[in-house]
Short mmCIF file of C-alpha atoms and ligand atoms in Angstrom, two decimals:
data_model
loop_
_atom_site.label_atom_id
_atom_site.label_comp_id
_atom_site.label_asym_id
_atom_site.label_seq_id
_atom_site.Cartn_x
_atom_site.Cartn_y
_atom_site.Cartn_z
CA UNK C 174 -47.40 15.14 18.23
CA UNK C 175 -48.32 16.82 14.95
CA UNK C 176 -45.80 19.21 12.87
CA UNK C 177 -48.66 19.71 10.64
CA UNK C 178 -50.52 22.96 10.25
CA UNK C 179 -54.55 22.71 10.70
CA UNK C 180 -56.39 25.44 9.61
CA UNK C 181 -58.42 26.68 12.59
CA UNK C 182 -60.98 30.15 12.69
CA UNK C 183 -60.51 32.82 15.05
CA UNK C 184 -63.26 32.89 17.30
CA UNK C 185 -61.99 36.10 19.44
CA UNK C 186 -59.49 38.80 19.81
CA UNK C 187 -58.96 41.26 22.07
CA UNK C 188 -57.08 44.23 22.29
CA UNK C 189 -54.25 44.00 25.04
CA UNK C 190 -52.54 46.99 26.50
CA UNK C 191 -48.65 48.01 24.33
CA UNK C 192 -50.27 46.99 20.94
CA UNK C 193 -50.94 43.21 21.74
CA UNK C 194 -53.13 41.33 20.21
CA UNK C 195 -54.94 37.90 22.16
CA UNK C 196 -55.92 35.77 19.70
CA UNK C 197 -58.32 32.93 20.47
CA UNK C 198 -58.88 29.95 17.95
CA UNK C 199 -61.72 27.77 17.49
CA UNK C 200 -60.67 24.07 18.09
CA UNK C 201 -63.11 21.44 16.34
CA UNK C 202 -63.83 17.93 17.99
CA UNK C 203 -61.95 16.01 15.59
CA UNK C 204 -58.57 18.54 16.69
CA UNK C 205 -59.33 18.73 20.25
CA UNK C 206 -56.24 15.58 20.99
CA UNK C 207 -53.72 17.38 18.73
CA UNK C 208 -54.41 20.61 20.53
CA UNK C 209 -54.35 19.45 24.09
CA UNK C 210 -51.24 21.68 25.30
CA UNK C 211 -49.61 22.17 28.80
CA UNK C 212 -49.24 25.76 30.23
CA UNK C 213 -46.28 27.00 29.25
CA UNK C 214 -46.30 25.98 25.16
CA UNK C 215 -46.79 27.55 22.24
CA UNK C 216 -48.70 27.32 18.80
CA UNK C 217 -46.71 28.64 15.70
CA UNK C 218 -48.44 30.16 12.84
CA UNK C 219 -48.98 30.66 9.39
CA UNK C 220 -49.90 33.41 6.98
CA UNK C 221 -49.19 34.04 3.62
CA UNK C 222 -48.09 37.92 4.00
CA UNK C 223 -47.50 39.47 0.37
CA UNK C 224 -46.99 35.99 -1.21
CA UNK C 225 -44.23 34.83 1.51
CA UNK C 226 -44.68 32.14 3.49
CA UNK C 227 -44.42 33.80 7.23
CA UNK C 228 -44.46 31.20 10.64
CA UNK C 229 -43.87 32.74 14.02
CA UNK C 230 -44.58 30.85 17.37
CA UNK C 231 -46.53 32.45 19.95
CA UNK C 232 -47.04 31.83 23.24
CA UNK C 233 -50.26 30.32 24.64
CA UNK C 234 -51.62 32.47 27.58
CA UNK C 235 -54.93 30.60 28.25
CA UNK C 236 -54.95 27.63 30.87
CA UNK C 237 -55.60 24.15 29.82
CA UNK C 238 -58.46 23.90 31.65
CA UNK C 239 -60.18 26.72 30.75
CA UNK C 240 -61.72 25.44 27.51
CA UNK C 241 -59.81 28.13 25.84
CA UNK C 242 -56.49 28.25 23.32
CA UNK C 243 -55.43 31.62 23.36
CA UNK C 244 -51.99 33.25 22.36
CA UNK C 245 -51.23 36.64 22.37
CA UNK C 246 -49.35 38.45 19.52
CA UNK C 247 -47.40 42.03 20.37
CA UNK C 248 -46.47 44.45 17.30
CA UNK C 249 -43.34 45.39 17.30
CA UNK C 250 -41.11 47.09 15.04
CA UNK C 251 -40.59 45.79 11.69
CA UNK C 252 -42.50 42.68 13.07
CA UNK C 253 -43.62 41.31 9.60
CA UNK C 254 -46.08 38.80 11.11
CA UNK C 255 -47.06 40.92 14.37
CA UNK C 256 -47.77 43.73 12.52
CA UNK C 257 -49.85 41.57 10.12
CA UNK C 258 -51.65 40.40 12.83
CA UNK C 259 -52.14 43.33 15.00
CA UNK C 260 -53.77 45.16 11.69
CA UNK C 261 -55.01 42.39 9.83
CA UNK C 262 -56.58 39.44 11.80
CA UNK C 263 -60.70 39.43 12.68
CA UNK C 264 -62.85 37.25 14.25
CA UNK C 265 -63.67 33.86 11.38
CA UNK C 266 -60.28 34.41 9.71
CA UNK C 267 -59.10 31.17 9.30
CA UNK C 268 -55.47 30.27 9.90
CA UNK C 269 -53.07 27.86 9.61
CA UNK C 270 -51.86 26.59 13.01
CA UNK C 271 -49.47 23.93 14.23
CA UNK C 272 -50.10 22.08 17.49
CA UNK C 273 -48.95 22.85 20.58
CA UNK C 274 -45.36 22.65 21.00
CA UNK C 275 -42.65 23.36 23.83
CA UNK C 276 -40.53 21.92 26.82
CA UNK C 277 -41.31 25.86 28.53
CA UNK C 278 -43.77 23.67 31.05
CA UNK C 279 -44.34 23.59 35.28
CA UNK C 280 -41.89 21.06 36.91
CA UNK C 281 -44.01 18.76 38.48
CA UNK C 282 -41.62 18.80 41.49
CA UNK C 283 -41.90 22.23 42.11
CA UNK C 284 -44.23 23.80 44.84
CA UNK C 285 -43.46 26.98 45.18
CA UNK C 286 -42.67 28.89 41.85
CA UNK C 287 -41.31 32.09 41.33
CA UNK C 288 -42.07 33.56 38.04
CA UNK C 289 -40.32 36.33 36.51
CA UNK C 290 -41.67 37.81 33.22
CA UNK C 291 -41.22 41.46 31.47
CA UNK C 292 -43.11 42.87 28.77
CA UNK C 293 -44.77 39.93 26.58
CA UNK C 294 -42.72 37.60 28.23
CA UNK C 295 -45.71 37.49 30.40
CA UNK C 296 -47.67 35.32 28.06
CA UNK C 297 -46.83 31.80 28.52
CA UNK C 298 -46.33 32.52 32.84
CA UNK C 299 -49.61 33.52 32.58
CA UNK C 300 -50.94 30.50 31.60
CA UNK C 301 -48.57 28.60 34.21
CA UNK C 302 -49.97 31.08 36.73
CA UNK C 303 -53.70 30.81 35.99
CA UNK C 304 -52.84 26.81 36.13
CA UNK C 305 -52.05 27.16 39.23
CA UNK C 306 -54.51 29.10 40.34
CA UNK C 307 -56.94 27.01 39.01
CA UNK C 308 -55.68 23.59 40.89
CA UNK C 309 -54.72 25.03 44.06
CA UNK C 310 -51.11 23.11 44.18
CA UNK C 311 -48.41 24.91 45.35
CA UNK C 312 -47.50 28.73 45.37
CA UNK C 313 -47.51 31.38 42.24
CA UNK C 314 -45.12 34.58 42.89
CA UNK C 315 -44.73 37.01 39.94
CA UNK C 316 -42.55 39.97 39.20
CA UNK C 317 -43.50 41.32 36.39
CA UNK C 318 -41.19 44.30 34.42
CA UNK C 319 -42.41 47.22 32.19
CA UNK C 320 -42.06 50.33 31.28
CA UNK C 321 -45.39 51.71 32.99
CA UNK C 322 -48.54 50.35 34.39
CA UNK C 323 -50.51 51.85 30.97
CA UNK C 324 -48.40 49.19 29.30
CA UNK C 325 -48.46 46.34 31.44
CA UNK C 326 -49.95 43.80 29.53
CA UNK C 327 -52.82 41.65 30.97
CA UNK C 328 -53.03 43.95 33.87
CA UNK C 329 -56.39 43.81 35.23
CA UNK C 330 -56.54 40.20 34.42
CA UNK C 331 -53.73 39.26 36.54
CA UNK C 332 -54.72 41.42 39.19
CA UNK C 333 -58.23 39.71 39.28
CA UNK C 334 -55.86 36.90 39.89
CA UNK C 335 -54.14 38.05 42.59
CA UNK C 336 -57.17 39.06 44.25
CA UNK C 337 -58.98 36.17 43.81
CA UNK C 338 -56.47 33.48 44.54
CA UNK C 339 -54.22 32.98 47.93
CA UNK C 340 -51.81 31.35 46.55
CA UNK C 341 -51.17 33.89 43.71
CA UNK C 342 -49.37 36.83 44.78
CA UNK C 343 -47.77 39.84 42.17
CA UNK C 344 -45.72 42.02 42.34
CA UNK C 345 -45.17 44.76 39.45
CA UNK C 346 -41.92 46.97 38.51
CA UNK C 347 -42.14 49.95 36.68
CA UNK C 348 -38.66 51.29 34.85
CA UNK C 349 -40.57 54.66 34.27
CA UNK C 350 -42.74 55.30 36.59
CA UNK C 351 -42.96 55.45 40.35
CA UNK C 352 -44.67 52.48 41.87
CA UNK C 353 -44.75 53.98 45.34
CA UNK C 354 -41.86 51.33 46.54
CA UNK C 355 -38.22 52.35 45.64
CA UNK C 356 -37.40 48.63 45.31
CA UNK C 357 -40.23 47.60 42.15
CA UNK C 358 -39.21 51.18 40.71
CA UNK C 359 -35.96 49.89 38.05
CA UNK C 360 -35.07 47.52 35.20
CA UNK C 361 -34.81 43.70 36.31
CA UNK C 362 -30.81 43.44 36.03
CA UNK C 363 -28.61 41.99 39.15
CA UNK C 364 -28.92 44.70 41.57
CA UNK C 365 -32.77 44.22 41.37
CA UNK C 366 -32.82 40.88 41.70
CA UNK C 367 -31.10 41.23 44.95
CA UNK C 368 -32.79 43.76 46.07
CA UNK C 369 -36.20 41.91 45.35
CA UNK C 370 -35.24 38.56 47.41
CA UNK C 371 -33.94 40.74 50.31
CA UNK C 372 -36.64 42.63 50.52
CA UNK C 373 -39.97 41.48 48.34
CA UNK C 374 -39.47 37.91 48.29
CA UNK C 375 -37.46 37.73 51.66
CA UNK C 376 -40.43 35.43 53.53
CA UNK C 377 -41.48 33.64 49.91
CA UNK C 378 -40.06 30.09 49.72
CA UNK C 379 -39.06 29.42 46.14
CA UNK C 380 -37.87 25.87 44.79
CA UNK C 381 -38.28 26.63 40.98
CA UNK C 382 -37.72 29.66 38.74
CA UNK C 383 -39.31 30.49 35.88
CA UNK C 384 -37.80 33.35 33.12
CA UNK C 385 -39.18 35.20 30.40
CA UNK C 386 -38.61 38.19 28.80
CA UNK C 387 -35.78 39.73 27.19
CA UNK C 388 -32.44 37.91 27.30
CA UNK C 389 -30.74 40.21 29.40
CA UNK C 390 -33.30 40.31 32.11
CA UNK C 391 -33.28 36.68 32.02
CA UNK C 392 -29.31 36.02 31.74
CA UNK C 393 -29.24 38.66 34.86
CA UNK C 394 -31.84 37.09 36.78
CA UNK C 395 -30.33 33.45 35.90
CA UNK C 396 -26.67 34.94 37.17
CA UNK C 397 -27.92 36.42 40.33
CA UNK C 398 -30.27 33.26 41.67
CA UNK C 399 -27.90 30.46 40.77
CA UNK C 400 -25.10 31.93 42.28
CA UNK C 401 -27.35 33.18 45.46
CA UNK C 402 -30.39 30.28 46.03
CA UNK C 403 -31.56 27.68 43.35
CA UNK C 404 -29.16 24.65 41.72
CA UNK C 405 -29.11 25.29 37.34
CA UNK C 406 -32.09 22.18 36.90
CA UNK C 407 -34.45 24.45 39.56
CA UNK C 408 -34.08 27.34 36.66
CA UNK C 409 -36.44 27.10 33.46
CA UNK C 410 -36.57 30.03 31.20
CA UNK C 411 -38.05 31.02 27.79
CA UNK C 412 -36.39 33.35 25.76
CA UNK C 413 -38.43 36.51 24.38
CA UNK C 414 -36.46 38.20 21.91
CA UNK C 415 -33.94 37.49 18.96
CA UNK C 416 -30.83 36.91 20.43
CA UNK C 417 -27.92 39.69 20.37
CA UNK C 418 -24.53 37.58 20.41
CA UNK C 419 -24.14 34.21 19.62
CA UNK C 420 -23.21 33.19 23.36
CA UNK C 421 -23.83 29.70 22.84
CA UNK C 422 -20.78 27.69 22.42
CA UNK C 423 -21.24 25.06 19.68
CA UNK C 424 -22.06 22.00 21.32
CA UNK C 425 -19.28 19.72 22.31
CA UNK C 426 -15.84 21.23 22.14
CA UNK C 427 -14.74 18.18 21.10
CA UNK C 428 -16.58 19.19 17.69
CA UNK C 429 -14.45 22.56 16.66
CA UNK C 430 -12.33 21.61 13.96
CA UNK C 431 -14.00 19.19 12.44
CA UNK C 432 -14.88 19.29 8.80
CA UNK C 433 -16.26 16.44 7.02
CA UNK C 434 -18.84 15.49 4.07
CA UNK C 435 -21.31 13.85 5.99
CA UNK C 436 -24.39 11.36 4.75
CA UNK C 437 -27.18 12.68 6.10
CA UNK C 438 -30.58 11.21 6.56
CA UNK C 439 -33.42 12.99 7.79
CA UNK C 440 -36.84 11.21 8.80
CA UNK C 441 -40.42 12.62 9.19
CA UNK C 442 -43.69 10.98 9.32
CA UNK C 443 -41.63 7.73 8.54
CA UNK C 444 -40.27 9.03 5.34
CA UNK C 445 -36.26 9.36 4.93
CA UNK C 446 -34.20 11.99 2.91
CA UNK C 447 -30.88 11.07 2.35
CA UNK C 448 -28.44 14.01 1.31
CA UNK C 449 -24.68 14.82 1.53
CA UNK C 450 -23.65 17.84 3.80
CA UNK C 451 -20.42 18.86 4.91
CA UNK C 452 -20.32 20.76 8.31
CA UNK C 453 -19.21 24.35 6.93
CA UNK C 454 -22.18 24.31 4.48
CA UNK C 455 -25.84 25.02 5.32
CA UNK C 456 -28.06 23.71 8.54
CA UNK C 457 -29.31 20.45 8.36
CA UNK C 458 -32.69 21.90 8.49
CA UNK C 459 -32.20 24.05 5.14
CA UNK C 460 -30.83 21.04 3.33
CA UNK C 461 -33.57 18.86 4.29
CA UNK C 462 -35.74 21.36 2.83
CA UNK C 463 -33.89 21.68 0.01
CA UNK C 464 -34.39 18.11 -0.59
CA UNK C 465 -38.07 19.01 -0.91
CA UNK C 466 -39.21 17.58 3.20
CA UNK C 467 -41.40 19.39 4.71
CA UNK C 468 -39.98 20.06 8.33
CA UNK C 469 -41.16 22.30 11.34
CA UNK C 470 -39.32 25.69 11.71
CA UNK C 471 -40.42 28.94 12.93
CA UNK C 472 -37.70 31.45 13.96
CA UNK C 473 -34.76 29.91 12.29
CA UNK C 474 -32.41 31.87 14.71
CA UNK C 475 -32.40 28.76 18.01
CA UNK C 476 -35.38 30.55 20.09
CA UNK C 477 -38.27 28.76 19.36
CA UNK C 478 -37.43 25.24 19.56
CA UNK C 479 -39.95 24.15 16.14
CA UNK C 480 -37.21 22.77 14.46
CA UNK C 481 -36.71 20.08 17.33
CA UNK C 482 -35.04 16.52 16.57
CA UNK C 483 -33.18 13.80 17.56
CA UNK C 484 -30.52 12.61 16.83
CA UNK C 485 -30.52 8.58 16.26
CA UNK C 486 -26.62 7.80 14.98
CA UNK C 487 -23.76 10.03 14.68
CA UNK C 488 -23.13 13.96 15.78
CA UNK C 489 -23.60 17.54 14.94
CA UNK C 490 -22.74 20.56 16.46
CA UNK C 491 -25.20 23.70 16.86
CA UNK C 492 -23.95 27.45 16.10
CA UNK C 493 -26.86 28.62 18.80
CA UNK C 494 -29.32 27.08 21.10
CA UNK C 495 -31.50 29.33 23.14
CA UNK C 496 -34.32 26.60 23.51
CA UNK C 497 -32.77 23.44 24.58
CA UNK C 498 -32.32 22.45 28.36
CA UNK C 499 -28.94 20.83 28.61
CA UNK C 500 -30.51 17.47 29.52
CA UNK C 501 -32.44 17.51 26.15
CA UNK C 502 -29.04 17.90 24.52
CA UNK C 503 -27.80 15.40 26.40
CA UNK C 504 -30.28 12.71 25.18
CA UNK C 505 -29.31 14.18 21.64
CA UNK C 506 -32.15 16.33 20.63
CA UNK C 507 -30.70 19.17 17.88
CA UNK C 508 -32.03 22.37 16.99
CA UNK C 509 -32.02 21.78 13.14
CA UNK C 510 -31.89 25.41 11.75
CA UNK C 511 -28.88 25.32 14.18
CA UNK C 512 -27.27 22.15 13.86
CA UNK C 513 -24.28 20.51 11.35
CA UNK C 514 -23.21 17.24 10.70
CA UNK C 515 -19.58 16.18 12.83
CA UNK C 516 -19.88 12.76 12.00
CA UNK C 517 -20.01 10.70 8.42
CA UNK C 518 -23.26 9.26 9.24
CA UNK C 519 -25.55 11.55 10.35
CA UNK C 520 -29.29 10.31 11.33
CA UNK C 521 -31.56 12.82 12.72
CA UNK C 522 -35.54 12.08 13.59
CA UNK C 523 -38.12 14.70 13.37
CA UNK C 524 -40.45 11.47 14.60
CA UNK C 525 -38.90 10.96 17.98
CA UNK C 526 -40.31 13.13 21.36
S1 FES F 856 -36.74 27.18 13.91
FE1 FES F 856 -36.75 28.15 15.87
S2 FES F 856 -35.10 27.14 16.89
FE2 FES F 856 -35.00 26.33 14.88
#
C-alpha cells in the first residue's frame, strides 16, 4: 500500500443534507490498483489552505463495486479543511489524495451485521451496507441517529436501499423530532440501546456490530451490547469525532515510569532515519519528521489510524489510541503521532501491513 499522495480530479459532488459535501474522484488506469479499497476505509486528503499544509481523512461511502470512489466531507465548526471543502471544491479541481487506508472493514465471519451510525458517522456503514446489498451475503440492520429527518444525511439514498434490498432493513432515530415510535424518538445512549434490542431488533439475529459516530454514542452502545449479547472481537467501531478525555491508558502498564534516551530508527519506502528520543520528549512521528521523512499522518490526535506502523525491535508506549483493535497492538502496530520510545532500541516500520 501507498502513503503517497496522487493527485486525482474531482469528477462530481453533490450536495448532502446538514452541509455535507460527497465528493467523487476520478481514478486513472494507471491508479486503479493503488485505489482498490474495501468498504469501510478511508482516503485522506490534501490542500494547501492559506499556505498550510492541511490532511484530513474521510470516509469512503461508495461500494467497491460500484465503479465509484466517493467520500463525503461535513462542515463543521471551525472545520479548517471541511469548511474549505464545503465552499471551495468544484468539479476538475485536482487534489492530492492518499490511497485507501483503514482496518474499519466487514468481518468476513460475520452474517448478520448490525450497524449503528449517527450523523456522518454514516459514511463509511454506508459503503459496508451498499456492499452488502450488492452481494446478497448475509443481513444489513441500521440504526441510524440525528437530530431530524431534514438532516439525516444520505436519506433517500438509503431508503432506496431499504426498499430495494431484503436483506437491508433501517431503522431511523430522531433526538428532535417525533418519528411516530416512542422507542426511535431519543439520543443513542444505554437506555436506547436496550430499548432498541427489546423491542426493534428483538427478532434480528446479530453476530457482529459495527459503530460510528460520536464517541459517546459509540462507548454507550459498546457498554450496553458487550455486557448484554456480543463477545469484545464481535464489536468493530470507527470513531467520528476528536476525542474528549484521554481514556486510553498508555499501552502496557508495565511502561509507566519509564524514562530513557532511546535510538530510534524509523523506515519508509526502505529508507532508515536514525534519531535519539527520550520518552518524555515529542512522538516518534514528529521526530521522524523532524529528521526531514516524509511519513503518513492525518489527525495527529489517535483517530484516524494514517500514522500506522510496526514495530520491528524494542517498545513504546501510546498517550491515545482510538484506531487500533487490540489484536493490532498486540502484533505491535503503533500509532506514531501517539507513540514513545520505552526501550533503548527502538525500530518502527512504516513498510510493514
Ligand atoms: S495521524 Fe491520525 S492517528 Fe496518528
Amino acid at each position: 500500500m501507498s502513503t503517497n499522495f496522487h493527485k486525482l480530479s474531482i469528477s462530481k459532488i453533490t450536495r448532502e443534507a446538514a452541509k455535507t459535501v460527497a465528493i467523487t474522484f476520478d481514478v486513472p488506469a494507471e491508479l486503479e490498483g493503488d485505489f482498490k479499497f474495501k468498504s469501510g476505509q478511508y482516503l485522506t486528503l490534501r490542500a494547501d489552505i492559506n499556505g498550510e499544509d492541511v490532511r484530513r481523512s474521510y470516509s469512503i461511502c461508495s461500494s467497491p463495486n460500484s465503479g465509484d470512489l466517493t467520500v463525503a466531507v461535513k462542515a463543521i465548526e471551525n472545520g479548517k479543511f471541511s469548511n474549505y471543502a464545503y465552499d471551495n471544491l468544484k468539479e476538475g479541481d485536482v487534489m492530492d489524495v492518499m490511497a485507501p487506508m483503514g482496518g474499519f472493514v466487514l468481518d468476513e465471519k460475520v452474517n448478520n451485521h448490525l450497524f449503528m451510525a449517527a450523523g456522518s458517522g454514516i459514511t463509511p456503514i454506508l459503503s459496508m451496507i451498499k456492499d452488502i446489498a450488492e452481494s446478497g451475503n448475509g443481513t444489513a440492520t441500521l440504526i441510524y441517529g440525528n437530530k431530524t429527518a431534514a438532516d439525516t444525511i444520505f436519506k433517500e439514498e438509503i431508503d432506496a436501499l431499504n426498499t430495494a434490498n431484503t436483506n437491508v432493513t433501517v431503522h431511523y432515530v430522531y433526538s428532535r423530532e417525533d418519528s411516530g415510535n416512542a422507542v426511535l424518538n431519543g439520543r443513542i445512549d444505554r437506555a436506547k440501546c436496550a430499548d432498541l434490542k427489546n423491542y426493534i431488533l428483538k427478532d434480528a439475529p446479530i453476530d457482529g456490530l459495527y459503530l460510528c459516530g460520536p464517541e459517546e454514542m459509540i462507548n454507550n452502545a459498546k457498554d450496553y451490547f458487550s455486557l448484554s449479547t456480543l463477545e469484545a472481537n464481535q464489536i468493530h467501531f470507527e470513531l467520528f469525532t476528536t476525542p474528549t478525555a484521554a481514556t486510553e491508558e498508555s499501552k502496557g502498564g508495565a511502561d509507566e515510569g519509564i524514562n530513557v534516551n532511546s535510538n530510534v530508527t524509523v523506515i519508509i519506502d526502505d529508507e532508515e532515519y536514525e534519531f535519539l528520543l527520550n520518552t518524555e520528549d515529542k512522538d516518534v512521528l514528529q521526530a521522524a519528521q523532524d529528521m526531514g521523512a516524509d511519513v503518513p499522518f492525518s489527525c495527529k490526535g489517535g483517530v484516524c489510524c494514517t500514522c500506522r506502523a510496526k514495530i520491528l525491535e524494542g517498545t513504546a508506549k501510546m498517550d491515545l489510541n482510538f484506531a487500533l483493535e487490540e489484536s493490532e497492538v498486540e502484533e505491535g502496530f503503533i500509532l506514531t503521532c501517539q507513540a514513545h520510545p520505552t526501550s533503548e532500541t527502538l525500530v518502527v516500520s512504516f513498510d510493514e501491513y
